[in-house]
Amino acid sequence: MRKNIVAGNWKMNKTLQEGIELAKDLQTALSGKKVKCDVIVCTPFIHLASVNAVIDGQTVKLGAENCADKASGAYTGEVSAAMVASTGAKYVILGHSERRAYYGETGAILKEKVKLALENQLTPIFCIGEVLAERESGKQNEVVKKQIEESLFDLSAEDFGKVVLAYEPVWAIGTGKTASSAQAQEMHAFIRQTLKAQYGAAVADNTSILYGGSCNAANAKELFANPDVDGGLIGGAALKTDTFLPIIEAF
Ligand code: 13P
């Protein structure tokens, strides 16, 4: 059966020292606690190896926020999937709307990143989601379906089974405006239906689909109670243990 997951996306926050402290703090807070979901922290590249040293990889798991679309070579400033994996990280966020909007990441580029992540035994946390104008014109399903199709649907069923999806409506990210519980469930059910049509019921049922966008302690319980919402990808509220822990405990 699919897993419940709460993943933190630190984005471009925290110095190395602050990041190590936060990871240590979370590891300590969760140690010996029975939680009903996998907990992942996705950190900037430079934090990965140091954070990996202060978490146990079980109570708290590690991921990156991105990786390159090339395997290796003369790509100054880029970080490959193999390099990410060599730090001990097991996950990588790909296709975040901030990468798509500010760094020109297209569906075709993301398809390469997904392939390289899987080749390096990293689990992609693949983000999809519509902007406000698309939601207002009723195009959200079409947009999300296309994002999934163009970057993921060339994968075999076996490989697709290794992917985690995160639905993040762009209008809800960092805005304090969350999708309603009904809007989230409706989209997640549509995504699962889309997966079922392509890969069959078993793959669709086993895929974890997370919600992201102003998810916090106050709304997590209601969001996660939906049958097709398998957890959250958390931005702002993941930057402090005090605000992240109650989201984890919402399960
Ligand atoms: P916020 O939780 O800050 O809205 O960010 C969501 C997000 O983009 C996680 O990837």
PDB file of N, CA and C and ligand atoms in Angstrom, residues 9 11 93 96-98 127 168 172-176 212-215 233-237, ligand 1:
ATOM      1  N   ASN A   9      10.340  21.126   2.491  1.00  0.00           N
ATOM      2  CA  ASN A   9      11.151  21.723   1.429  1.00  0.00           C
ATOM      3  C   ASN A   9      11.700  23.029   1.983  1.00  0.00           C
ATOM      4  N   LYS A  11      13.669  25.080   0.676  1.00  0.00           N
ATOM      5  CA  LYS A  11      13.894  26.120  -0.352  1.00  0.00           C
ATOM      6  C   LYS A  11      15.255  26.794  -0.092  1.00  0.00           C
ATOM      7  N   ILE A  93      13.334  16.488  -4.926  1.00  0.00           N
ATOM      8  CA  ILE A  93      12.176  17.226  -5.443  1.00  0.00           C
ATOM      9  C   ILE A  93      12.500  17.617  -6.882  1.00  0.00           C
ATOM     10  N   HIS A  96       9.469  21.512  -9.143  1.00  0.00           N
ATOM     11  CA  HIS A  96       8.801  22.500  -8.286  1.00  0.00           C
ATOM     12  C   HIS A  96       8.423  23.721  -9.131  1.00  0.00           C
ATOM     13  N   SER A  97       7.291  24.324  -8.817  1.00  0.00           N
ATOM     14  CA  SER A  97       6.814  25.443  -9.652  1.00  0.00           C
ATOM     15  C   SER A  97       7.806  26.601  -9.656  1.00  0.00           C
ATOM     16  N   GLU A  98       8.586  26.742  -8.561  1.00  0.00           N
ATOM     17  CA  GLU A  98       9.588  27.816  -8.548  1.00  0.00           C
ATOM     18  C   GLU A  98      10.700  27.527  -9.552  1.00  0.00           C
ATOM     19  N   CYS A 127       6.658  17.499  -8.666  1.00  0.00           N
ATOM     20  CA  CYS A 127       5.633  18.506  -8.383  1.00  0.00           C
ATOM     21  C   CYS A 127       4.862  18.907  -9.639  1.00  0.00           C
ATOM     22  N   GLU A 168       0.847  20.798  -6.037  1.00  0.00           N
ATOM     23  CA  GLU A 168       1.040  22.096  -5.402  1.00  0.00           C
ATOM     24  C   GLU A 168       0.425  23.179  -6.276  1.00  0.00           C
ATOM     25  N   ALA A 172      -1.397  28.652  -4.123  1.00  0.00           N
ATOM     26  CA  ALA A 172      -1.444  28.347  -2.680  1.00  0.00           C
ATOM     27  C   ALA A 172      -0.049  28.335  -2.055  1.00  0.00           C
ATOM     28  N   ILE A 173       0.989  28.457  -2.884  1.00  0.00           N
ATOM     29  CA  ILE A 173       2.354  28.342  -2.354  1.00  0.00           C
ATOM     30  C   ILE A 173       2.803  29.654  -1.723  1.00  0.00           C
ATOM     31  N   GLY A 174       3.060  29.594  -0.434  1.00  0.00           N
ATOM     32  CA  GLY A 174       3.587  30.759   0.284  1.00  0.00           C
ATOM     33  C   GLY A 174       2.616  31.924   0.360  1.00  0.00           C
ATOM     34  N   THR A 175       1.352  31.686   0.062  1.00  0.00           N
ATOM     35  CA  THR A 175       0.370  32.772   0.024  1.00  0.00           C
ATOM     36  C   THR A 175      -0.535  32.775   1.253  1.00  0.00           C
ATOM     37  N   GLY A 176      -0.478  31.692   2.026  1.00  0.00           N
ATOM     38  CA  GLY A 176      -1.384  31.572   3.162  1.00  0.00           C
ATOM     39  C   GLY A 176      -2.778  31.138   2.712  1.00  0.00           C
ATOM     40  N   GLY A 212       0.745  20.223  -1.421  1.00  0.00           N
ATOM     41  CA  GLY A 212       1.615  21.309  -0.964  1.00  0.00           C
ATOM     42  C   GLY A 212       1.016  22.663  -1.283  1.00  0.00           C
ATOM     43  N   GLY A 213       1.253  23.617  -0.398  1.00  0.00           N
ATOM     44  CA  GLY A 213       0.747  24.976  -0.590  1.00  0.00           C
ATOM     45  C   GLY A 213       0.088  25.461   0.686  1.00  0.00           C
ATOM     46  N   SER A 214       0.866  26.233   1.475  1.00  0.00           N
ATOM     47  CA  SER A 214       0.372  26.792   2.735  1.00  0.00           C
ATOM     48  C   SER A 214      -0.252  25.748   3.657  1.00  0.00           C
ATOM     49  N   CYS A 215       0.331  24.574   3.650  1.00  0.00           N
ATOM     50  CA  CYS A 215      -0.115  23.523   4.561  1.00  0.00           C
ATOM     51  C   CYS A 215       0.511  23.811   5.927  1.00  0.00           C
ATOM     52  N   LEU A 233       3.796  18.306   1.205  1.00  0.00           N
ATOM     53  CA  LEU A 233       5.107  18.888   0.918  1.00  0.00           C
ATOM     54  C   LEU A 233       5.046  20.301   1.488  1.00  0.00           C
ATOM     55  N   ILE A 234       5.867  20.535   2.484  1.00  0.00           N
ATOM     56  CA  ILE A 234       5.701  21.696   3.346  1.00  0.00           C
ATOM     57  C   ILE A 234       6.848  22.676   3.158  1.00  0.00           C
ATOM     58  N   GLY A 235       6.526  23.934   2.897  1.00  0.00           N
ATOM     59  CA  GLY A 235       7.558  24.956   2.755  1.00  0.00           C
ATOM     60  C   GLY A 235       7.786  25.673   4.077  1.00  0.00           C
ATOM     61  N   GLY A 236       7.185  26.849   4.216  1.00  0.00           N
ATOM     62  CA  GLY A 236       7.415  27.710   5.375  1.00  0.00           C
ATOM     63  C   GLY A 236       7.319  27.004   6.717  1.00  0.00           C
ATOM     64  N   ALA A 237       6.315  26.170   6.879  1.00  0.00           N
ATOM     65  CA  ALA A 237       6.092  25.519   8.186  1.00  0.00           C
ATOM     66  C   ALA A 237       7.118  24.425   8.476  1.00  0.00           C
TER      67      ALA A 237
HETATM   68  P1  13P B   1       4.533  26.758   1.531  1.00  0.00           P
HETATM   69  O1  13P B   1       4.208  25.622   2.483  1.00  0.00           O
HETATM   70  O2  13P B   1       5.474  27.759   2.120  1.00  0.00           O
HETATM   71  O3  13P B   1       3.306  27.352   0.931  1.00  0.00           O
HETATM   72  O4  13P B   1       5.359  26.097   0.316  1.00  0.00           O
HETATM   73  C1  13P B   1       4.850  24.974  -0.292  1.00  0.00           C
HETATM   74  C2  13P B   1       5.875  24.457  -1.204  1.00  0.00           C
HETATM   75  O5  13P B   1       6.177  25.056  -2.226  1.00  0.00           O
HETATM   76  C3  13P B   1       6.538  23.191  -0.857  1.00  0.00           C
HETATM   77  O6  13P B   1       7.296  22.710  -1.903  1.00  0.00           O
END
